[in-house]
PDB file of C-alpha atoms in Angstrom:
ATOM      1  CA  MET A  15      10.357 -31.436  24.970  1.00 38.00           C
ATOM      2  CA  LEU A  16       8.922 -31.205  28.470  1.00 40.00           C
ATOM      3  CA  GLY A  17       5.442 -30.624  27.016  1.00 39.00           C
ATOM      4  CA  TYR A  18       5.780 -33.722  24.797  1.00 38.00           C
ATOM      5  CA  LYS A  19       6.767 -35.921  27.722  1.00 37.00           C
ATOM      6  CA  GLN A  20       3.868 -34.653  29.801  1.00 40.00           C
ATOM      7  CA  TYR A  21       1.475 -35.427  26.958  1.00 36.00           C
ATOM      8  CA  SER A  22       2.884 -38.947  26.574  1.00 36.00           C
ATOM      9  CA  VAL A  23       2.393 -39.691  30.259  1.00 37.00           C
ATOM     10  CA  VAL A  24      -1.198 -38.372  30.227  1.00 36.00           C
ATOM     11  CA  ALA A  25      -2.041 -40.405  27.114  1.00 37.00           C
ATOM     12  CA  MET A  26      -0.550 -43.582  28.585  1.00 34.00           C
ATOM     13  CA  LEU A  27      -2.517 -43.216  31.830  1.00 32.00           C
ATOM     14  CA  ALA A  28      -5.678 -42.691  29.816  1.00 33.00           C
ATOM     15  CA  LEU A  29      -5.120 -45.893  27.862  1.00 36.00           C
ATOM     16  CA  LEU A  30      -4.461 -47.878  31.010  1.00 36.00           C
ATOM     17  CA  THR A  31      -7.503 -46.604  32.873  1.00 38.00           C
ATOM     18  CA  GLY A  32      -9.843 -46.301  29.868  1.00 41.00           C
ATOM     19  CA  VAL A  33     -10.473 -42.609  30.606  1.00 42.00           C
ATOM     20  CA  SER A  34     -10.583 -40.211  27.644  1.00 45.00           C
ATOM     21  CA  VAL A  35      -8.259 -37.209  27.629  1.00 42.00           C
ATOM     22  CA  SER A  36     -10.252 -33.964  27.653  1.00 47.00           C
ATOM     23  CA  GLU A  37      -9.169 -30.805  25.866  1.00 46.00           C
ATOM     24  CA  SER A  38      -8.513 -29.177  29.204  1.00 49.00           C
ATOM     25  CA  ALA A  39      -5.897 -31.836  29.904  1.00 50.00           C
ATOM     26  CA  ALA A  40      -3.993 -31.072  26.690  1.00 53.00           C
ATOM     27  CA  PRO A  41      -0.578 -29.485  27.134  1.00 57.00           C
ATOM     28  CA  PRO A  42      -0.163 -25.761  26.462  1.00 61.00           C
ATOM     29  CA  MET A  43       1.033 -24.728  23.014  1.00 67.00           C
ATOM     30  CA  ILE A  44       4.660 -23.631  23.075  1.00 85.00           C
ATOM     31  CA  SER A  45       4.785 -21.291  20.063  1.00 92.00           C
ATOM     32  CA  GLN A  46       2.528 -19.324  17.702  1.00 96.00           C
ATOM     33  CA  VAL A  47       2.989 -19.137  13.937  1.00 96.00           C
ATOM     34  CA  VAL A  48       2.309 -15.716  12.351  1.00 98.00           C
ATOM     35  CA  ALA A  49       2.512 -15.119   8.602  1.00 97.00           C
ATOM     36  CA  ALA A  50       1.092 -12.973   5.799  1.00 96.00           C
ATOM     37  CA  ALA A  51      -1.778 -14.543   3.861  1.00 91.00           C
ATOM     38  CA  THR A  52      -1.067 -12.662   0.611  1.00 95.00           C
ATOM     39  CA  PRO A  53       1.570 -10.204  -0.681  1.00 97.00           C
ATOM     40  CA  ILE A  54       1.268  -6.852   1.095  1.00 98.00           C
ATOM     41  CA  LYS A  55       1.024  -3.690  -1.018  1.00 97.00           C
ATOM     42  CA  ASP A  56       2.281  -0.220  -0.134  1.00 97.00           C
ATOM     43  CA  GLU A  57       0.468   3.107  -0.594  1.00 97.00           C
ATOM     44  CA  PHE A  58       1.234   3.072  -4.332  1.00 94.00           C
ATOM     45  CA  GLY A  59      -0.105  -0.460  -4.775  1.00 94.00           C
ATOM     46  CA  VAL A  60       3.425  -1.848  -5.118  1.00 96.00           C
ATOM     47  CA  THR A  61       4.555  -4.955  -3.227  1.00 97.00           C
ATOM     48  CA  VAL A  62       6.439  -4.024  -0.052  1.00 97.00           C
ATOM     49  CA  THR A  63      10.127  -4.835  -0.234  1.00 96.00           C
ATOM     50  CA  GLY A  64      12.404  -7.288   1.495  1.00 97.00           C
ATOM     51  CA  THR A  65      14.218 -10.566   0.902  1.00 96.00           C
ATOM     52  CA  ASP A  66      15.401 -13.341   3.163  1.00 94.00           C
ATOM     53  CA  PRO A  67      18.858 -12.533   4.620  1.00 90.00           C
ATOM     54  CA  ASP A  68      20.201 -15.663   2.869  1.00 91.00           C
ATOM     55  CA  ALA A  69      18.863 -14.680  -0.560  1.00 93.00           C
ATOM     56  CA  ASP A  70      22.403 -14.074  -1.823  1.00 93.00           C
ATOM     57  CA  PHE A  71      22.932 -17.864  -1.819  1.00 92.00           C
ATOM     58  CA  PHE A  72      20.572 -17.930  -4.812  1.00 92.00           C
ATOM     59  CA  GLY A  73      22.180 -14.922  -6.474  1.00 93.00           C
ATOM     60  CA  ILE A  74      19.392 -12.599  -5.358  1.00 93.00           C
ATOM     61  CA  PRO A  75      20.468  -9.233  -3.896  1.00 93.00           C
ATOM     62  CA  VAL A  76      19.662  -9.034  -0.196  1.00 95.00           C
ATOM     63  CA  VAL A  77      17.176  -6.226   0.447  1.00 96.00           C
ATOM     64  CA  GLU A  78      16.498  -5.045   3.996  1.00 96.00           C
ATOM     65  CA  GLY A  79      12.848  -5.801   4.567  1.00 97.00           C
ATOM     66  CA  ASP A  80      10.170  -3.325   5.600  1.00 98.00           C
ATOM     67  CA  LEU A  81       9.370  -3.405   9.304  1.00 98.00           C
ATOM     68  CA  VAL A  82       6.769  -5.848  10.656  1.00 98.00           C
ATOM     69  CA  GLN A  83       5.477  -5.705  14.229  1.00 98.00           C
ATOM     70  CA  VAL A  84       3.311  -8.172  16.118  1.00 98.00           C
ATOM     71  CA  LEU A  85       1.309  -6.312  18.760  1.00 98.00           C
ATOM     72  CA  LEU A  86      -0.785  -7.310  21.760  1.00 98.00           C
ATOM     73  CA  SER A  87      -3.989  -5.346  22.318  1.00 98.00           C
ATOM     74  CA  ALA A  88      -5.044  -4.615  25.898  1.00 97.00           C
ATOM     75  CA  ASP A  89      -8.762  -4.664  25.110  1.00 97.00           C
ATOM     76  CA  GLY A  90      -9.116  -6.444  21.760  1.00 97.00           C
ATOM     77  CA  ASN A  91      -9.218  -3.236  19.709  1.00 98.00           C
ATOM     78  CA  ILE A  92      -6.716  -1.823  17.225  1.00 98.00           C
ATOM     79  CA  TYR A  93      -5.507   1.736  17.782  1.00 98.00           C
ATOM     80  CA  PRO A  94      -3.479   3.730  15.239  1.00 97.00           C
ATOM     81  CA  PRO A  95       0.128   4.648  15.977  1.00 98.00           C
ATOM     82  CA  SER A  96       1.405   8.182  16.407  1.00 98.00           C
ATOM     83  CA  ALA A  97       2.861  10.138  13.480  1.00 97.00           C
ATOM     84  CA  ASP A  98       6.339   8.750  14.208  1.00 97.00           C
ATOM     85  CA  GLY A  99       5.104   5.148  14.317  1.00 97.00           C
ATOM     86  CA  THR A 100       5.058   4.782  18.104  1.00 97.00           C
ATOM     87  CA  PRO A 101       2.276   2.355  19.100  1.00 98.00           C
ATOM     88  CA  ASP A 102      -0.694   3.508  21.161  1.00 98.00           C
ATOM     89  CA  ALA A 103      -0.325   2.911  24.909  1.00 97.00           C
ATOM     90  CA  ARG A 104      -3.097   0.297  24.708  1.00 98.00           C
ATOM     91  CA  THR A 105      -1.017  -1.863  22.362  1.00 98.00           C
ATOM     92  CA  THR A 106       2.354  -3.478  23.054  1.00 97.00           C
ATOM     93  CA  VAL A 107       4.931  -4.711  20.536  1.00 98.00           C
ATOM     94  CA  ILE A 108       5.698  -8.328  21.422  1.00 97.00           C
ATOM     95  CA  ALA A 109       7.787  -9.213  18.363  1.00 97.00           C
ATOM     96  CA  THR A 110       9.390  -7.599  15.330  1.00 98.00           C
ATOM     97  CA  THR A 111      10.448  -9.089  12.007  1.00 98.00           C
ATOM     98  CA  ARG A 112      10.784  -7.981   8.388  1.00 97.00           C
ATOM     99  CA  ILE A 113       9.212  -8.512   5.011  1.00 98.00           C
ATOM    100  CA  GLY A 114      11.013 -11.438   3.352  1.00 97.00           C
ATOM    101  CA  ALA A 115      11.926 -13.130   6.637  1.00 96.00           C
ATOM    102  CA  GLY A 116      10.520 -16.610   7.011  1.00 94.00           C
ATOM    103  CA  VAL A 117       9.848 -16.814   3.262  1.00 94.00           C
ATOM    104  CA  SER A 118      11.698 -19.002   0.770  1.00 92.00           C
ATOM    105  CA  PRO A 119      15.038 -17.229   0.163  1.00 92.00           C
ATOM    106  CA  ASN A 120      14.896 -17.850  -3.597  1.00 92.00           C
ATOM    107  CA  ILE A 121      11.947 -15.472  -3.949  1.00 92.00           C
ATOM    108  CA  ALA A 122      13.137 -12.009  -4.922  1.00 91.00           C
ATOM    109  CA  SER A 123      10.016 -10.086  -3.888  1.00 93.00           C
ATOM    110  CA  SER A 124       7.320 -12.010  -2.054  1.00 95.00           C
ATOM    111  CA  GLY A 125       5.758  -9.147  -0.101  1.00 97.00           C
ATOM    112  CA  LYS A 126       5.210 -11.669   2.697  1.00 97.00           C
ATOM    113  CA  PHE A 127       6.766 -12.644   6.009  1.00 97.00           C
ATOM    114  CA  GLY A 128       6.629 -15.507   8.463  1.00 96.00           C
ATOM    115  CA  CYS A 129       7.663 -15.774  12.100  1.00 96.00           C
ATOM    116  CA  ILE A 130       7.175 -17.879  15.222  1.00 96.00           C
ATOM    117  CA  LEU A 131       6.337 -16.345  18.590  1.00 96.00           C
ATOM    118  CA  THR A 132       8.119 -18.229  21.369  1.00 93.00           C
ATOM    119  CA  PRO A 133       6.960 -18.238  24.074  1.00 91.00           C
ATOM    120  CA  ARG A 134       3.398 -18.244  22.792  1.00 92.00           C
ATOM    121  CA  PRO A 135       1.196 -15.385  24.111  1.00 94.00           C
ATOM    122  CA  GLY A 136      -1.266 -16.523  26.754  1.00 93.00           C
ATOM    123  CA  GLY A 137      -4.557 -18.114  25.718  1.00 93.00           C
ATOM    124  CA  GLY A 138      -7.183 -15.532  24.861  1.00 95.00           C
ATOM    125  CA  SER A 139      -4.597 -12.869  23.975  1.00 97.00           C
ATOM    126  CA  PRO A 140      -5.743 -10.569  21.116  1.00 98.00           C
ATOM    127  CA  ILE A 141      -2.839  -9.912  18.760  1.00 98.00           C
ATOM    128  CA  PHE A 142      -2.474  -8.254  15.353  1.00 98.00           C
ATOM    129  CA  VAL A 143       0.234  -7.391  12.832  1.00 98.00           C
ATOM    130  CA  ARG A 144       1.381  -3.944  11.715  1.00 98.00           C
ATOM    131  CA  VAL A 145       3.483  -3.450   8.577  1.00 98.00           C
ATOM    132  CA  PHE A 146       5.313  -0.238   7.688  1.00 98.00           C
ATOM    133  CA  ASN A 147       6.397   0.902   4.219  1.00 98.00           C
ATOM    134  CA  ALA A 148      10.037   1.286   5.303  1.00 98.00           C
ATOM    135  CA  PRO A 149      12.639  -0.682   7.292  1.00 98.00           C
ATOM    136  CA  THR A 150      12.060   1.557  10.337  1.00 97.00           C
ATOM    137  CA  ALA A 151       9.041   3.319  11.775  1.00 97.00           C
ATOM    138  CA  ALA A 152      10.946   6.621  11.687  1.00 96.00           C
ATOM    139  CA  ALA A 153      11.538   6.295   7.944  1.00 97.00           C
ATOM    140  CA  ALA A 154       7.980   5.164   7.206  1.00 98.00           C
ATOM    141  CA  SER A 155       5.098   7.300   5.957  1.00 98.00           C
ATOM    142  CA  PHE A 156       2.342   4.661   5.779  1.00 98.00           C
ATOM    143  CA  TYR A 157       1.375   1.518   7.671  1.00 98.00           C
ATOM    144  CA  ALA A 158      -1.176  -1.298   7.461  1.00 98.00           C
ATOM    145  CA  ASP A 159      -2.876  -3.267  10.251  1.00 98.00           C
ATOM    146  CA  SER A 160      -4.180  -6.818  10.052  1.00 98.00           C
ATOM    147  CA  GLN A 161      -7.253  -8.290  11.679  1.00 98.00           C
ATOM    148  CA  ILE A 162      -7.304  -9.256  15.371  1.00 98.00           C
ATOM    149  CA  PHE A 163      -6.366 -12.871  16.135  1.00 98.00           C
ATOM    150  CA  ILE A 164      -7.231 -14.557  19.441  1.00 97.00           C
ATOM    151  CA  VAL A 165      -4.474 -16.886  20.620  1.00 96.00           C
ATOM    152  CA  SER A 166      -5.556 -20.337  21.744  1.00 93.00           C
ATOM    153  CA  SER A 167      -3.878 -22.142  24.643  1.00 86.00           C
ATOM    154  CA  THR A 168      -4.915 -25.586  23.389  1.00 86.00           C
ATOM    155  CA  GLN A 169      -5.212 -25.406  19.577  1.00 87.00           C
ATOM    156  CA  ASN A 170      -2.281 -24.970  17.242  1.00 88.00           C
ATOM    157  CA  ASP A 171      -4.042 -22.369  15.072  1.00 92.00           C
ATOM    158  CA  ARG A 172      -1.802 -20.432  12.716  1.00 95.00           C
ATOM    159  CA  PHE A 173      -2.353 -16.695  12.380  1.00 97.00           C
ATOM    160  CA  PHE A 174      -2.474 -15.685   8.715  1.00 97.00           C
ATOM    161  CA  ALA A 175      -2.564 -11.884   8.752  1.00 98.00           C
ATOM    162  CA  GLN A 176      -4.738 -10.150   6.165  1.00 97.00           C
ATOM    163  CA  PHE A 177      -4.543  -6.459   5.288  1.00 97.00           C
ATOM    164  CA  THR A 178      -7.890  -5.665   3.710  1.00 94.00           C
ATOM    165  CA  SER A 179      -7.900  -1.936   4.519  1.00 92.00           C
ATOM    166  CA  GLY A 180      -4.628  -1.174   2.737  1.00 93.00           C
ATOM    167  CA  MET A 181      -1.973   1.296   3.827  1.00 97.00           C
ATOM    168  CA  GLN A 182      -2.937   4.213   6.073  1.00 98.00           C
ATOM    169  CA  PRO A 183      -1.007   7.503   6.498  1.00 98.00           C
ATOM    170  CA  LEU A 184       0.984   8.005   9.680  1.00 98.00           C
ATOM    171  CA  ASP A 185       0.862  11.803   9.518  1.00 98.00           C
ATOM    172  CA  THR A 186      -2.400  13.306   8.255  1.00 97.00           C
ATOM    173  CA  ILE A 187      -1.385  16.919   8.951  1.00 97.00           C
ATOM    174  CA  ASP A 188      -0.854  19.200   5.933  1.00 97.00           C
ATOM    175  CA  ASN A 189       1.903  21.589   7.022  1.00 96.00           C
ATOM    176  CA  ASP A 190       1.784  23.852   3.971  1.00 95.00           C
ATOM    177  CA  GLU A 191      -1.967  23.434   3.370  1.00 95.00           C
ATOM    178  CA  ASP A 192      -1.384  22.580  -0.277  1.00 94.00           C
ATOM    179  CA  GLY A 193      -3.807  19.645  -0.279  1.00 93.00           C
ATOM    180  CA  VAL A 194      -1.084  16.993   0.114  1.00 97.00           C
ATOM    181  CA  ILE A 195      -0.768  15.629   3.666  1.00 97.00           C
ATOM    182  CA  ASN A 196       2.648  15.143   5.234  1.00 98.00           C
ATOM    183  CA  SER A 197       2.661  11.359   4.794  1.00 98.00           C
ATOM    184  CA  TRP A 198       2.145  11.677   1.051  1.00 97.00           C
ATOM    185  CA  GLU A 199       4.765  14.443   0.864  1.00 97.00           C
ATOM    186  CA  LYS A 200       7.201  12.018   2.522  1.00 97.00           C
ATOM    187  CA  SER A 201       6.281   9.238   0.099  1.00 97.00           C
ATOM    188  CA  TYR A 202       6.709  11.528  -2.911  1.00 96.00           C
ATOM    189  CA  GLY A 203       9.926  13.017  -1.526  1.00 96.00           C
ATOM    190  CA  SER A 204       8.492  16.528  -1.763  1.00 97.00           C
ATOM    191  CA  ASN A 205       8.751  19.399   0.714  1.00 97.00           C
ATOM    192  CA  PRO A 206       5.933  19.344   3.311  1.00 96.00           C
ATOM    193  CA  ASP A 207       6.544  23.033   3.984  1.00 97.00           C
ATOM    194  CA  ALA A 208       6.361  24.262   0.374  1.00 96.00           C
ATOM    195  CA  ILE A 209       3.231  24.499  -1.767  1.00 97.00           C
ATOM    196  CA  ASP A 210       5.321  24.103  -4.932  1.00 96.00           C
ATOM    197  CA  SER A 211       8.227  21.806  -4.044  1.00 96.00           C
ATOM    198  CA  ASP A 212      10.051  21.984  -7.390  1.00 95.00           C
ATOM    199  CA  GLY A 213       9.262  25.622  -8.214  1.00 94.00           C
ATOM    200  CA  ASP A 214       7.633  24.912 -11.591  1.00 93.00           C
ATOM    201  CA  SER A 215       4.539  27.087 -10.879  1.00 93.00           C
ATOM    202  CA  LEU A 216       2.329  24.036 -10.315  1.00 92.00           C
ATOM    203  CA  THR A 217       1.281  23.234  -6.767  1.00 95.00           C
ATOM    204  CA  ASP A 218       2.132  19.852  -5.312  1.00 96.00           C
ATOM    205  CA  ALA A 219      -1.578  19.000  -5.311  1.00 95.00           C
ATOM    206  CA  ASP A 220      -1.836  19.818  -9.039  1.00 94.00           C
ATOM    207  CA  GLU A 221       1.143  17.565  -9.770  1.00 95.00           C
ATOM    208  CA  VAL A 222      -0.378  14.704  -7.784  1.00 95.00           C
ATOM    209  CA  LEU A 223      -3.570  15.106  -9.801  1.00 94.00           C
ATOM    210  CA  ALA A 224      -1.655  15.169 -13.087  1.00 93.00           C
ATOM    211  CA  GLY A 225       0.631  12.286 -12.122  1.00 93.00           C
ATOM    212  CA  THR A 226       3.817  14.303 -12.578  1.00 95.00           C
ATOM    213  CA  ASP A 227       6.927  14.407 -10.374  1.00 96.00           C
ATOM    214  CA  LEU A 228       6.587  16.878  -7.489  1.00 96.00           C
ATOM    215  CA  THR A 229      10.376  17.146  -7.208  1.00 96.00           C
ATOM    216  CA  ASP A 230      11.253  17.649 -10.892  1.00 96.00           C
ATOM    217  CA  ALA A 231      10.632  21.057 -12.446  1.00 94.00           C
ATOM    218  CA  ASP A 232      10.862  19.520 -15.934  1.00 93.00           C
ATOM    219  CA  SER A 233       8.039  17.050 -15.260  1.00 93.00           C
ATOM    220  CA  HIS A 234       4.800  18.381 -16.753  1.00 89.00           C
ATOM    221  CA  PHE A 235       1.522  16.965 -17.990  1.00 91.00           C
ATOM    222  CA  ALA A 236       1.287  17.618 -21.725  1.00 89.00           C
ATOM    223  CA  VAL A 237       0.069  16.145 -24.993  1.00 90.00           C
ATOM    224  CA  SER A 238       2.629  13.505 -25.968  1.00 89.00           C
ATOM    225  CA  ARG A 239       2.102  13.678 -29.721  1.00 89.00           C
ATOM    226  CA  LEU A 240      -0.170  15.213 -32.347  1.00 88.00           C
ATOM    227  CA  GLU A 241      -0.104  12.975 -35.428  1.00 90.00           C
ATOM    228  CA  PRO A 242      -1.652  13.571 -38.886  1.00 89.00           C
ATOM    229  CA  ALA A 243      -4.097  10.870 -40.076  1.00 89.00           C
ATOM    230  CA  ASN A 244      -5.482  11.245 -43.628  1.00 88.00           C
ATOM    231  CA  GLY A 245      -6.437  14.874 -43.168  1.00 85.00           C
ATOM    232  CA  ASP A 246      -7.491  14.358 -39.564  1.00 91.00           C
ATOM    233  CA  MET A 247      -5.270  14.262 -36.492  1.00 90.00           C
ATOM    234  CA  ILE A 248      -4.622  11.948 -33.580  1.00 94.00           C
ATOM    235  CA  LEU A 249      -4.171  13.377 -30.082  1.00 93.00           C
ATOM    236  CA  VAL A 250      -1.933  11.212 -27.835  1.00 94.00           C
ATOM    237  CA  TRP A 251      -1.307  11.591 -24.096  1.00 94.00           C
ATOM    238  CA  ASP A 252      -0.194   9.612 -21.042  1.00 94.00           C
ATOM    239  CA  THR A 253      -2.657   8.625 -18.314  1.00 95.00           C
ATOM    240  CA  ILE A 254      -2.659   7.337 -14.751  1.00 94.00           C
ATOM    241  CA  PRO A 255      -5.395   5.250 -13.072  1.00 92.00           C
ATOM    242  CA  ASN A 256      -8.271   6.865 -11.163  1.00 92.00           C
ATOM    243  CA  ARG A 257      -8.304   9.971 -13.336  1.00 95.00           C
ATOM    244  CA  ILE A 258     -10.760  11.353 -15.885  1.00 96.00           C
ATOM    245  CA  TYR A 259      -9.229  12.988 -18.967  1.00 96.00           C
ATOM    246  CA  SER A 260     -11.602  15.391 -20.715  1.00 96.00           C
ATOM    247  CA  VAL A 261     -10.573  16.517 -24.199  1.00 95.00           C
ATOM    248  CA  GLU A 262     -11.940  20.017 -24.759  1.00 95.00           C
ATOM    249  CA  LYS A 263     -12.250  22.162 -27.885  1.00 92.00           C
ATOM    250  CA  CYS A 264     -12.451  25.911 -28.338  1.00 93.00           C
ATOM    251  CA  VAL A 265     -13.068  27.697 -31.647  1.00 91.00           C
ATOM    252  CA  LEU A 266     -10.743  30.670 -32.152  1.00 89.00           C
ATOM    253  CA  GLY A 267     -12.465  33.838 -30.986  1.00 84.00           C
ATOM    254  CA  ASN A 268     -15.148  31.978 -29.049  1.00 86.00           C
ATOM    255  CA  GLY A 269     -13.346  31.760 -25.707  1.00 85.00           C
ATOM    256  CA  THR A 270     -15.466  28.842 -24.507  1.00 93.00           C
ATOM    257  CA  TYR A 271     -14.225  25.254 -24.322  1.00 94.00           C
ATOM    258  CA  GLU A 272     -16.588  22.331 -24.817  1.00 95.00           C
ATOM    259  CA  VAL A 273     -15.902  18.701 -23.904  1.00 96.00           C
ATOM    260  CA  ILE A 274     -15.748  16.497 -26.990  1.00 93.00           C
ATOM    261  CA  GLU A 275     -14.816  13.263 -25.206  1.00 94.00           C
ATOM    262  CA  SER A 276     -13.835  11.968 -21.755  1.00 95.00           C
ATOM    263  CA  ARG A 277     -11.624   8.988 -21.023  1.00 93.00           C
ATOM    264  CA  THR A 278     -10.762   7.076 -17.852  1.00 95.00           C
ATOM    265  CA  GLY A 279      -7.039   6.734 -17.214  1.00 95.00           C
ATOM    266  CA  ASP A 280      -5.525   3.254 -17.016  1.00 94.00           C
ATOM    267  CA  GLY A 281      -1.806   3.958 -16.668  1.00 93.00           C
ATOM    268  CA  ASN A 282      -1.219   3.645 -20.410  1.00 94.00           C
ATOM    269  CA  GLU A 283      -0.927   6.014 -23.343  1.00 94.00           C
ATOM    270  CA  GLN A 284      -4.285   6.865 -24.899  1.00 94.00           C
ATOM    271  CA  GLU A 285      -5.218   8.492 -28.183  1.00 93.00           C
ATOM    272  CA  LEU A 286      -8.198  10.218 -29.739  1.00 95.00           C
ATOM    273  CA  LEU A 287      -8.947  10.725 -33.428  1.00 94.00           C
ATOM    274  CA  ILE A 288     -10.038  14.299 -34.088  1.00 90.00           C
ATOM    275  CA  GLU A 289     -11.814  14.715 -37.387  1.00 88.00           C
ATOM    276  CA  THR A 290     -11.262  17.953 -39.281  1.00 83.00           C
ATOM    277  CA  THR A 291     -13.298  19.581 -42.052  1.00 82.00           C
ATOM    278  CA  ALA A 292     -11.994  21.753 -44.854  1.00 79.00           C
ATOM    279  CA  GLY A 293     -12.721  25.397 -44.179  1.00 79.00           C
ATOM    280  CA  GLU A 294     -13.329  24.787 -40.485  1.00 82.00           C
ATOM    281  CA  PRO A 295     -12.157  27.702 -38.319  1.00 87.00           C
ATOM    282  CA  LEU A 296      -8.981  27.385 -36.296  1.00 89.00           C
ATOM    283  CA  CYS A 297      -9.543  25.506 -33.038  1.00 88.00           C
ATOM    284  CA  PHE A 298      -7.648  24.996 -29.815  1.00 89.00           C
ATOM    285  CA  TYR A 299      -7.655  21.695 -27.937  1.00 90.00           C
ATOM    286  CA  ARG A 300      -6.750  20.969 -24.354  1.00 91.00           C
ATOM    287  CA  ILE A 301      -6.992  18.067 -21.900  1.00 94.00           C
ATOM    288  CA  ARG A 302      -8.387  18.640 -18.426  1.00 94.00           C
ATOM    289  CA  VAL A 303      -7.533  16.137 -15.685  1.00 95.00           C
ATOM    290  CA  SER A 304      -9.890  15.421 -12.788  1.00 94.00           C
ATOM    291  CA  GLU A 305     -10.014  12.810 -10.068  1.00 91.00           C
ATOM    292  CA  ILE A 306     -12.657  10.096 -10.104  1.00 87.00           C
ATOM    293  CA  SER A 307     -15.104  10.927  -7.330  1.00 75.00           C
ATOM    294  CA  VAL A 308     -15.844   8.200  -4.792  1.00 58.00           C
ATOM    295  CA  GLU A 309     -19.289   8.377  -3.221  1.00 56.00           C
TER     296      GLU A 309
END
């Protein structure tokens, strides 16, 4: 209110004297709006969780939102946090909120947040937003940082945080050297100190590649069905994205497998028609899974 009165007095004097009001004479902004531009995704590509605390008014279960921090950078750069989520000494947390806060309470899963910083950080202050994939930094395994935003002391610019780089792991160490870093082990719920968390004779890395559950010994990659089709047969299996599935064939007694077809996984069940010929020798078929290489 004080800022509004000061502005009114300055404007009135300007009208009386015929002098224009310069930008430097404008009153300081009192608060800063910070919000997510688009829904934020976690390390699995799923929208981060959280609802407005008043969501129950609309019959929506209240979900404690994932942690959101607004940080001030000492030099305009963004530095990663430590493995437990503690910010780098060159960045300071100036506000905390949660996913779902500041968003319409009748939205069950927005993946967004909105907050107002009062008092507003000083003009020229470089700030950014950090989102964790859990309600606390201690419980989190991944985080995402927004772009840097420079606070203005004269313009009421809103900061719409964008997270173009996606989620990053907090702990990149691989305790058991099984090819799955600690952050992913935490996300999967597997044992970071055991190469084979569920004791099913497949390493955790093999299960990640196959898309099976690292914590369930009964979860295996296998052919879903083998169906007859007018003398031929149809091979059916489940897939996950970012994987190549190579169907291989080996004639009995040969000992060598050859690739007959490769498919790219899309998260859905896929099938392949295998033609058979009368009198053809007995053959074995298998499906080899590999990760799509990124150059």
